[in-house]
């Protein structure tokens, strides 16, 4: 049996195939985009980024697009596009986990032609890849073409051209095209971008997966034909080729387009499932064709098994009496959970990497729904603590080569998911308990009802009627005198509003218990809430400048010792496109003193509002939010600082103080601070000084790291300014304005005793001990103004990452030069440099010999006292060697030109006895502009150059005129 290819190999083989066909390989577009009507939606097809070309709004120029992976023709493109289908017209969310093929995120492999090739090439290449390269059994392959049903008003004509091309392919291997080519109507085989605009027929490739031998006899082929375009999952489509050849007009006609295009799409996960599930087409009898039983998902499943101790067994639930597919056995529940979680981590990770985060509206809320669905299924695997974000590492490792944004944004993705997961975890278990209480109420209530046969109705007590009203039911009793098996709209809204349960999650849980949800009432309550939100939004103050903020009371900052607190929303303001909230108390540090402001989140129930920045106006803190929505005024919310980010800032701030001290120790006490910037990623420190020597920089870096290793305590105290000013050991910034009470940050000594080796007036946040800083590294030192230098440095994890990158680079370089590890690298480089010098010496000697020979040949072309020659496509060094060889043998006037590398080189030599007539500098100054350049020199020798190689002969002709 031939080797079964991995998913990565299958993807690469598709893209490599189209490289051979001169396609430009472009990177995947963002998973989200703004539609032509302004809606922010998800990318659900591979062709979205090419729409402007199809519409004629942009020329075909894909070979010039940023990030091109392989440059081919500008009119041909291929890629693998990440797509999300989880809302609107294309919504697969509710089916994910219940079958083998539905996903919220999938890859779409595709190739495109923009007015270039058309049906013949597209179909021929599809055949070549599927049948000849991948070796799909041709007896199991079927093609569909467009056959309009005129009785239903289907547009355009039968696609006879596509039929003829396919027929030739099937006949070439002895198969009957009347069996293997199937007609399809408008629904199956005609594509339209909208009611009007570009459109055209499509042809699809289908594969018969029914059990049996790899190659089918004619009777089986005829049976397989009946399955095409049907609902049987044993015959599925793998590739759609759309031929955009018409323009649908408002009048209902279909006019031929002047430029015809090709747009294709192949489901990557589906192709992997077929190739791997049939063991590379060798076993259809026992095939396990499931997208989830491929190495696309296996690494995530393996990690889930490691985390949960539970194993994936590929079981599938069946439909119940109500037609709902509901897992029944424990293993079915586990397997559904595996599939849901694996699918959803892909969707969330790709979306966040592309800048779309879970939120409270539009596609952002879709992501929040998906995440909460995954977290709920985590309970099936007994996950009580945040687990979902931990899967990002394995996904980034698996797919980071093809989608590098996953690796670049890995930590950000994990941080966002962890915050969201923690928020939902706070209410999930209570919400599940409420749901169970609702179900129990329905069951018990129905058990208590007493039907009265004579009246055919049910007698309800006053208490029972009150209970129904209390739960919010509006539909009354069923015809059997029972309470409908329905979650009331009021309860569904309670789960949504208080406990963060998206409606579809409540519906899912209800289906699993044989219940429905009262959607009408839920929608009514939702609209009432939206109206309240709109009214509240109107009250949000629109401000042009921060001076218009109404809150004048100072914000109480408690963030030195606390990272979380329950706080009250005093005001919500909107400034241009940003929303900010004012709180009575804050744990977030507001940007000042060179330290960047904190990020974090506000938490209200299961809803989170990300804080992207914190600034201050006077003594009032502004917390800027990452979206349009904000908690209501007067609400009590939990404020949580982004702790990892804050700690990274603190490491850089504390080490800035140590750096300041070390600078005084190594350079001078007069090297005073002129400014600084402290962020999570780095620090910069400006000071007045001459340029530092390499030894001074090394000494500073060593001293700082020594103080870090000492693990000295860091403390702070508030003291009267006059007392601090009188203490010569406390540094203050010249020109800063200080209040009567100042904060002194002390490193070393006895905490709070003002006897440390570093003491500065500072309002920023810091580590508690220097050892928390970790490694310190200088990154750069240079001038930023007259007499002012800037040091850039990193500490902690940033310094570790930089050191690791350097070590990895050394290993890479060692491998490239065949060194035995990094220890052997220097010796190997010395050998290479020595060899290079020897080669350069030998090359120069050879060049001189060749130039000398060329000079001898040129001497025979001299005309009197002048030798003018075009040396052709050679570089400037060769031209100079020829020039040197000539002037030792020829005392007249020499003018040479060369055009190596697409550039013009010009040289002139004038012997002493001819300089009264013409000078070399004058010759070059005159002819260089003719080739689009300039030059000059002395009377005896000059050189110049230019860019226009087509004008070299004209320049040399002008030189002849000058010489006369």
Tab-separated table of N, CA, C and O in Angstrom, residues 11 15 24-32 43 45-50 65-69 78-84 105-109 112 350 354 402-405:
chain	number	residue	atom	x	y	z
A	11	UNK	N	-2.404	19.443	1.299
A	11	UNK	CA	-2.516	20.887	1.045
A	11	UNK	C	-1.384	21.370	0.141
A	11	UNK	O	-1.590	22.101	-0.829
A	15	UNK	N	-1.332	23.187	-3.790
A	15	UNK	CA	-0.706	24.475	-4.103
A	15	UNK	C	0.475	24.305	-5.054
A	15	UNK	O	0.666	25.116	-5.969
A	24	UNK	N	-0.134	32.437	-9.166
A	24	UNK	CA	0.416	33.148	-8.018
A	24	UNK	C	-0.241	32.579	-6.762
A	24	UNK	O	-1.473	32.526	-6.672
A	25	UNK	N	0.566	32.148	-5.809
A	25	UNK	CA	0.019	31.610	-4.560
A	25	UNK	C	-0.096	32.754	-3.564
A	25	UNK	O	0.909	33.346	-3.153
A	26	UNK	N	-1.317	33.103	-3.229
A	26	UNK	CA	-1.559	34.222	-2.322
A	26	UNK	C	-1.904	33.692	-0.933
A	26	UNK	O	-2.417	32.571	-0.797
A	27	UNK	N	-1.634	34.457	0.111
A	27	UNK	CA	-2.010	34.008	1.457
A	27	UNK	C	-3.511	34.084	1.651
A	27	UNK	O	-4.211	34.798	0.927
A	28	UNK	N	-3.990	33.355	2.639
A	28	UNK	CA	-5.412	33.411	2.968
A	28	UNK	C	-5.806	34.820	3.363
A	28	UNK	O	-5.046	35.546	4.010
A	29	UNK	N	-6.996	35.209	2.965
A	29	UNK	CA	-7.531	36.497	3.401
A	29	UNK	C	-7.978	36.379	4.863
A	29	UNK	O	-8.084	35.282	5.416
A	30	UNK	N	-8.259	37.527	5.479
A	30	UNK	CA	-8.786	37.578	6.842
A	30	UNK	C	-10.088	36.783	6.925
A	30	UNK	O	-10.848	36.719	5.956
A	31	UNK	N	-10.378	36.187	8.090
A	31	UNK	CA	-11.625	35.425	8.234
A	31	UNK	C	-12.844	36.322	8.366
A	31	UNK	O	-13.974	35.841	8.363
A	32	UNK	N	-12.629	37.609	8.490
A	32	UNK	CA	-13.748	38.535	8.546
A	32	UNK	C	-13.563	39.638	7.527
A	32	UNK	O	-12.443	40.012	7.194
A	43	UNK	N	-15.823	35.682	6.446
A	43	UNK	CA	-15.465	35.173	5.118
A	43	UNK	C	-15.949	33.734	5.027
A	43	UNK	O	-15.523	32.885	5.800
A	45	UNK	N	-16.246	32.026	1.864
A	45	UNK	CA	-15.859	31.416	0.590
A	45	UNK	C	-14.489	31.930	0.190
A	45	UNK	O	-14.065	33.015	0.613
A	46	UNK	N	-13.813	31.172	-0.654
A	46	UNK	CA	-12.460	31.541	-1.053
A	46	UNK	C	-12.383	32.731	-1.982
A	46	UNK	O	-11.334	33.355	-2.120
A	47	UNK	N	-13.511	33.055	-2.656
A	47	UNK	CA	-13.448	34.077	-3.694
A	47	UNK	C	-13.627	35.501	-3.180
A	47	UNK	O	-13.480	36.455	-3.941
A	48	UNK	N	-13.916	35.693	-1.898
A	48	UNK	CA	-14.258	37.032	-1.403
A	48	UNK	C	-13.217	38.084	-1.725
A	48	UNK	O	-13.542	39.195	-2.139
A	49	UNK	N	-11.932	37.753	-1.529
A	49	UNK	CA	-10.906	38.770	-1.728
A	49	UNK	C	-10.702	39.117	-3.207
A	49	UNK	O	-10.056	40.108	-3.523
A	50	UNK	N	-11.282	38.294	-4.109
A	50	UNK	CA	-11.118	38.549	-5.540
A	50	UNK	C	-12.332	39.238	-6.165
A	50	UNK	O	-12.334	39.507	-7.369
A	65	UNK	N	0.417	41.486	-4.918
A	65	UNK	CA	-0.238	41.615	-3.614
A	65	UNK	C	0.762	41.378	-2.485
A	65	UNK	O	1.713	40.590	-2.632
A	66	UNK	N	0.560	42.050	-1.343
A	66	UNK	CA	1.466	41.848	-0.198
A	66	UNK	C	1.439	40.390	0.276
A	66	UNK	O	0.392	39.743	0.293
A	67	UNK	N	2.602	39.889	0.653
A	67	UNK	CA	2.681	38.554	1.240
A	67	UNK	C	2.590	37.407	0.270
A	67	UNK	O	2.399	36.256	0.695
A	68	UNK	N	2.695	37.682	-1.041
A	68	UNK	CA	2.609	36.610	-2.034
A	68	UNK	C	3.610	35.499	-1.690
A	68	UNK	O	4.785	35.766	-1.410
A	69	UNK	N	3.146	34.242	-1.723
A	69	UNK	CA	3.979	33.110	-1.338
A	69	UNK	C	4.752	32.539	-2.523
A	69	UNK	O	5.789	31.920	-2.348
A	78	UNK	N	-4.017	31.008	-6.669
A	78	UNK	CA	-4.425	29.819	-5.907
A	78	UNK	C	-4.105	30.069	-4.446
A	78	UNK	O	-3.180	30.819	-4.125
A	79	UNK	N	-4.890	29.456	-3.560
A	79	UNK	CA	-4.625	29.628	-2.129
A	79	UNK	C	-5.398	28.595	-1.328
A	79	UNK	O	-6.136	27.781	-1.876
A	80	UNK	N	-5.187	28.631	-0.024
A	80	UNK	CA	-6.069	27.935	0.898
A	80	UNK	C	-6.660	29.000	1.808
A	80	UNK	O	-5.940	29.704	2.512
A	81	UNK	N	-7.972	29.175	1.744
A	81	UNK	CA	-8.661	30.248	2.452
A	81	UNK	C	-9.352	29.702	3.694
A	81	UNK	O	-10.095	28.715	3.635
A	82	UNK	N	-9.093	30.329	4.829
A	82	UNK	CA	-9.803	29.961	6.061
A	82	UNK	C	-11.186	30.615	6.028
A	82	UNK	O	-11.304	31.820	5.815
A	83	UNK	N	-12.221	29.811	6.213
A	83	UNK	CA	-13.608	30.282	6.119
A	83	UNK	C	-14.359	29.952	7.405
A	83	UNK	O	-14.097	28.930	8.039
A	84	UNK	N	-15.299	30.818	7.744
A	84	UNK	CA	-16.163	30.575	8.909
A	84	UNK	C	-17.613	30.597	8.448
A	84	UNK	O	-18.045	31.548	7.791
A	105	UNK	N	-15.382	26.345	11.159
A	105	UNK	CA	-14.231	26.822	10.390
A	105	UNK	C	-13.712	25.698	9.513
A	105	UNK	O	-13.600	24.559	9.953
A	106	UNK	N	-13.408	26.049	8.260
A	106	UNK	CA	-12.829	25.061	7.360
A	106	UNK	C	-11.907	25.785	6.389
A	106	UNK	O	-11.959	27.006	6.242
A	107	UNK	N	-11.050	24.999	5.740
A	107	UNK	CA	-10.171	25.550	4.704
A	107	UNK	C	-10.774	25.279	3.333
A	107	UNK	O	-11.235	24.162	3.069
A	108	UNK	N	-10.737	26.286	2.482
A	108	UNK	CA	-11.200	26.127	1.109
A	108	UNK	C	-10.014	26.271	0.174
A	108	UNK	O	-9.430	27.353	0.043
A	109	UNK	N	-9.619	25.164	-0.448
A	109	UNK	CA	-8.578	25.214	-1.469
A	109	UNK	C	-9.206	25.730	-2.759
A	109	UNK	O	-10.328	25.343	-3.102
A	112	UNK	N	-8.021	30.304	-9.332
A	112	UNK	CA	-8.810	31.336	-10.014
A	112	UNK	C	-8.128	31.763	-11.304
A	112	UNK	O	-6.885	31.806	-11.385
A	350	UNK	N	-8.415	31.352	14.936
A	350	UNK	CA	-8.203	32.055	13.668
A	350	UNK	C	-8.859	33.430	13.682
A	350	UNK	O	-8.300	34.402	13.165
A	354	UNK	N	-6.967	37.162	13.570
A	354	UNK	CA	-7.278	38.142	12.523
A	354	UNK	C	-7.960	39.386	13.076
A	354	UNK	O	-8.497	40.200	12.312
A	402	UNK	N	1.599	27.141	7.915
A	402	UNK	CA	0.739	27.600	6.823
A	402	UNK	C	0.065	28.924	7.178
A	402	UNK	O	-0.115	29.796	6.322
A	403	UNK	N	-0.299	29.068	8.445
A	403	UNK	CA	-0.958	30.289	8.909
A	403	UNK	C	-0.126	30.888	10.043
A	403	UNK	O	-0.418	30.690	11.228
A	404	UNK	N	0.957	31.601	9.709
A	404	UNK	CA	1.904	32.080	10.728
A	404	UNK	C	1.283	33.019	11.751
A	404	UNK	O	1.821	33.181	12.838
A	405	UNK	N	0.129	33.613	11.429
A	405	UNK	CA	-0.507	34.509	12.385
A	405	UNK	C	-0.871	33.778	13.672
A	405	UNK	O	-0.956	34.405	14.744
